[in-house]
Short mmCIF file of C-alpha atoms in Angstrom, two decimals:
data_model
loop_
_atom_site.label_atom_id
_atom_site.label_comp_id
_atom_site.label_asym_id
_atom_site.label_seq_id
_atom_site.Cartn_x
_atom_site.Cartn_y
_atom_site.Cartn_z
CA MET A 1 4.21 -11.28 -28.35
CA ASP A 2 5.51 -9.82 -25.09
CA GLY A 3 3.27 -7.52 -23.08
CA PRO A 4 4.25 -4.08 -21.83
CA ALA A 5 7.25 -3.87 -19.53
CA PRO A 6 6.38 -3.74 -15.80
CA LEU A 7 6.17 -0.22 -14.46
CA PHE A 8 7.91 -1.09 -11.19
CA ASP A 9 10.95 -3.28 -10.53
CA ARG A 10 9.50 -5.19 -7.61
CA ALA A 11 12.75 -7.02 -6.83
CA LEU A 12 14.54 -3.67 -6.51
CA ILE A 13 11.78 -2.31 -4.27
CA ASP A 14 12.07 -5.39 -2.04
CA ALA A 15 15.85 -5.07 -1.87
CA ARG A 16 15.63 -1.44 -0.79
CA ALA A 17 12.99 -2.27 1.82
CA ARG A 18 15.17 -5.06 3.18
CA ARG A 19 18.16 -2.74 3.37
CA ALA A 20 16.14 -0.07 5.19
CA LEU A 21 14.83 -2.54 7.76
CA ARG A 22 18.28 -3.93 8.50
CA GLY A 23 20.23 -0.70 8.29
CA PRO A 24 21.75 1.11 11.27
CA GLU A 25 19.59 4.21 10.87
CA PRO A 26 15.99 4.32 12.16
CA VAL A 27 13.33 3.83 9.49
CA ALA A 28 11.37 6.99 8.63
CA ASP A 29 7.93 5.44 8.96
CA PHE A 30 5.81 8.40 10.07
CA LEU A 31 3.66 8.23 6.93
CA LEU A 32 3.08 4.52 7.39
CA ARG A 33 2.14 4.99 11.04
CA ALA A 34 -0.28 7.77 10.13
CA ALA A 35 -1.85 5.59 7.43
CA ALA A 36 -2.24 2.66 9.83
CA ASP A 37 -3.86 4.88 12.46
CA ASP A 38 -6.24 6.29 9.87
CA LEU A 39 -7.32 2.83 8.71
CA VAL A 40 -8.04 1.71 12.27
CA ASP A 41 -10.02 4.90 12.94
CA ARG A 42 -12.14 4.22 9.86
CA LEU A 43 -12.63 0.62 10.91
CA ALA A 44 -13.91 1.78 14.30
CA ALA A 45 -16.75 3.59 12.52
CA VAL A 46 -18.02 0.24 11.17
CA LYS A 47 -20.19 -1.28 13.88
CA ARG A 48 -19.52 -4.97 13.36
CA GLN A 49 -17.07 -7.72 14.22
CA PHE A 50 -14.66 -9.44 11.84
CA THR A 51 -13.66 -13.04 12.45
CA LEU A 52 -10.61 -13.13 10.15
CA ALA A 53 -8.61 -10.19 8.81
CA ALA A 54 -5.63 -10.07 6.47
CA ASP A 55 -3.06 -7.30 6.36
CA ILE A 56 -2.07 -7.28 2.71
CA ALA A 57 1.62 -6.45 2.31
CA THR A 58 1.81 -3.39 4.55
CA PRO A 59 5.59 -2.75 4.48
CA ARG A 60 6.16 -3.12 8.23
CA PRO A 61 4.22 -4.94 10.99
CA LEU A 62 2.54 -1.76 12.20
CA LEU A 63 -1.04 -2.34 11.12
CA ALA A 64 -1.71 -5.87 12.37
CA PRO A 65 -1.21 -5.03 16.09
CA LYS A 66 -3.57 -2.08 15.78
CA LEU A 67 -6.21 -4.34 14.22
CA ARG A 68 -5.81 -6.86 17.02
CA ASP A 69 -6.06 -4.19 19.71
CA ASN A 70 -9.11 -2.32 18.41
CA GLY A 71 -11.50 -5.02 19.65
CA GLN A 72 -13.37 -5.69 16.40
CA VAL A 73 -11.13 -8.33 14.86
CA GLY A 74 -10.70 -11.94 15.91
CA ASP A 75 -7.70 -13.38 14.08
CA VAL A 76 -5.20 -11.35 12.06
CA MET A 77 -2.77 -12.72 9.49
CA ARG A 78 -0.18 -10.89 7.42
CA LEU A 79 0.83 -11.22 3.81
CA SER A 80 4.41 -9.95 3.60
CA ARG A 81 6.71 -9.58 0.63
CA LEU A 82 9.70 -10.14 2.93
CA PRO A 83 10.30 -12.90 5.51
CA PRO A 84 9.72 -11.86 9.15
CA PHE A 85 12.72 -9.99 10.52
CA GLY A 86 13.86 -9.53 14.11
CA ASP A 87 10.94 -9.73 16.54
CA ASP A 88 8.34 -9.67 13.75
CA HIS A 89 6.74 -13.01 14.67
CA ALA A 90 3.64 -11.93 16.56
CA PHE A 91 1.20 -12.81 13.76
CA PRO A 92 0.84 -15.68 11.30
CA THR A 93 2.68 -14.48 8.20
CA VAL A 94 2.52 -15.70 4.63
CA VAL A 95 5.48 -14.60 2.50
CA GLY A 96 4.11 -13.79 -0.92
CA ASP A 97 3.08 -11.22 -3.48
CA GLU A 98 0.01 -9.00 -3.27
CA GLU A 99 -0.38 -9.41 -7.02
CA LEU A 100 -0.71 -13.20 -6.55
CA LEU A 101 -2.83 -13.52 -3.43
CA PRO A 102 -2.68 -16.93 -1.69
CA PHE A 103 -6.10 -16.65 -0.01
CA ARG A 104 -9.03 -18.91 -0.83
CA PRO A 105 -12.11 -17.32 -2.39
CA ALA A 106 -14.58 -15.91 0.15
CA SER A 107 -12.25 -16.66 3.08
CA LEU A 108 -11.68 -13.20 4.59
CA ASP A 109 -14.02 -10.97 6.56
CA LEU A 110 -11.67 -7.98 6.37
CA ALA A 111 -8.75 -7.03 4.12
CA VAL A 112 -6.57 -4.01 4.87
CA SER A 113 -3.48 -2.57 3.23
CA ALA A 114 -1.38 0.50 4.00
CA LEU A 115 0.89 2.30 1.53
CA VAL A 116 1.83 -0.53 -0.79
CA LEU A 117 -0.76 -0.97 -3.55
CA HIS A 118 0.50 2.06 -5.48
CA PHE A 119 3.52 -0.11 -6.37
CA ALA A 120 1.40 -2.85 -7.97
CA ASN A 121 2.13 -3.38 -11.64
CA ASP A 122 -1.38 -4.77 -12.09
CA LEU A 123 -3.54 -2.82 -9.66
CA PRO A 124 -6.84 -3.75 -11.40
CA GLY A 125 -5.96 -7.45 -11.16
CA THR A 126 -4.87 -7.10 -7.53
CA LEU A 127 -8.17 -5.45 -6.59
CA VAL A 128 -10.11 -8.24 -8.30
CA GLN A 129 -8.16 -10.82 -6.28
CA ILE A 130 -8.84 -8.97 -3.03
CA ARG A 131 -12.55 -8.78 -3.78
CA ARG A 132 -12.65 -12.51 -4.55
CA ALA A 133 -10.84 -13.34 -1.29
CA LEU A 134 -13.48 -11.46 0.71
CA LYS A 135 -16.75 -12.96 1.85
CA PRO A 136 -19.86 -11.42 0.23
CA ASP A 137 -20.24 -9.02 3.17
CA GLY A 138 -16.50 -8.49 3.61
CA LEU A 139 -14.82 -5.10 3.96
CA PHE A 140 -11.72 -3.76 2.21
CA LEU A 141 -9.83 -0.73 3.56
CA ALA A 142 -6.63 0.61 2.01
CA THR A 143 -4.47 3.69 1.78
CA LEU A 144 -2.10 4.41 -1.08
CA LEU A 145 -0.23 7.33 -2.53
CA GLY A 146 -2.39 9.38 -4.90
CA GLY A 147 -1.87 11.41 -8.04
CA ASP A 148 -0.58 14.62 -6.42
CA THR A 149 2.16 12.85 -4.46
CA LEU A 150 5.63 14.37 -4.96
CA THR A 151 4.29 16.91 -7.47
CA GLU A 152 6.92 19.47 -6.54
CA LEU A 153 9.77 16.98 -6.96
CA ARG A 154 8.38 15.80 -10.29
CA GLU A 155 8.11 19.36 -11.61
CA ALA A 156 11.54 20.39 -10.33
CA LEU A 157 13.29 17.42 -11.93
CA ALA A 158 11.46 17.90 -15.23
CA THR A 159 12.35 21.60 -15.32
CA ALA A 160 16.01 20.99 -14.51
CA GLU A 161 16.36 18.22 -17.08
CA ALA A 162 14.64 20.29 -19.77
CA GLU A 163 17.01 23.20 -19.14
CA LEU A 164 20.08 20.94 -19.30
CA THR A 165 19.14 18.62 -22.15
CA GLY A 166 16.22 20.20 -23.96
CA GLY A 167 13.90 17.33 -22.99
CA ALA A 168 12.59 15.51 -19.97
CA SER A 169 11.86 11.91 -18.99
CA PRO A 170 9.72 10.70 -16.08
CA ARG A 171 11.85 10.62 -12.92
CA VAL A 172 9.10 10.10 -10.34
CA ALA A 173 6.72 7.16 -10.32
CA PRO A 174 3.17 7.91 -11.48
CA PHE A 175 0.36 7.62 -8.96
CA ALA A 176 -3.31 7.01 -9.73
CA GLU A 177 -5.82 9.85 -9.61
CA LEU A 178 -8.80 9.68 -7.26
CA ARG A 179 -11.40 9.22 -9.99
CA VAL A 180 -9.33 6.44 -11.57
CA LEU A 181 -9.15 4.54 -8.29
CA GLY A 182 -12.91 4.78 -7.88
CA GLY A 183 -13.40 3.34 -11.35
CA LEU A 184 -10.97 0.50 -10.64
CA LEU A 185 -12.88 -0.47 -7.50
CA GLN A 186 -16.14 -0.56 -9.43
CA ARG A 187 -14.58 -2.66 -12.20
CA ALA A 188 -13.23 -5.07 -9.59
CA GLY A 189 -16.77 -5.67 -8.33
CA PHE A 190 -16.72 -3.82 -5.02
CA ALA A 191 -20.14 -2.65 -3.88
CA LEU A 192 -20.53 0.96 -2.71
CA PRO A 193 -16.87 2.00 -3.02
CA VAL A 194 -15.89 5.18 -1.19
CA ILE A 195 -12.74 7.12 -2.09
CA ASP A 196 -11.34 10.21 -0.40
CA GLN A 197 -7.98 11.89 0.02
CA ASP A 198 -5.89 13.39 2.80
CA ARG A 199 -3.17 15.91 2.00
CA LEU A 200 -0.06 15.97 4.14
CA THR A 201 2.71 18.48 3.46
CA VAL A 202 6.20 17.47 4.58
CA ARG A 203 9.17 19.76 3.98
CA TYR A 204 12.78 18.75 3.43
CA ALA A 205 15.84 20.94 2.97
CA THR A 206 16.91 19.08 -0.19
CA MET A 207 15.59 16.28 -2.37
CA PHE A 208 18.41 14.08 -1.08
CA ASP A 209 17.06 14.40 2.46
CA LEU A 210 13.69 13.26 1.11
CA MET A 211 15.22 10.27 -0.66
CA ARG A 212 17.05 9.19 2.47
#
């Protein structure tokens, strides 16, 4: 018997990411840059050194250089869903899938990930794999889009569709609530998980400007 259909079409997500990276227009990566800066700031509050760190599938090579430059991390490697592009060859890179981690058990001192895990079809399984890849005293830091993301767009599309057709279907991807994420970390075996949220309001003239 087949299981439930995947929530996200990962091949389509990869194709769109590849097109954005190679397109003529600059990539709108301000959210990713903010997330990377936030992760490094939080890492600076941890007073210890990390011999080996892995950047797990952060969409662009923005986080790894910040880890290298903060002075707490020895070696940094990247897991990337896409092959290195352009001048993206500064760090050892493994092309793979964050839902099928290639790391040996207890091999990492630090695992970080910025704005990608919300697209995992099996987030509980991915978190278990990350925990297993970490040493017993390893640290995991991640940012992902939470449950209130794109609320206004979701409500506007549902209202418009209901008025036109008398019903509504989901048009915006679901994102996990804070309490759910905390429970998933506990189930994955992380000790002393800490979850918080940061709200950032960005305004666009139309939804098409947002989508671009």
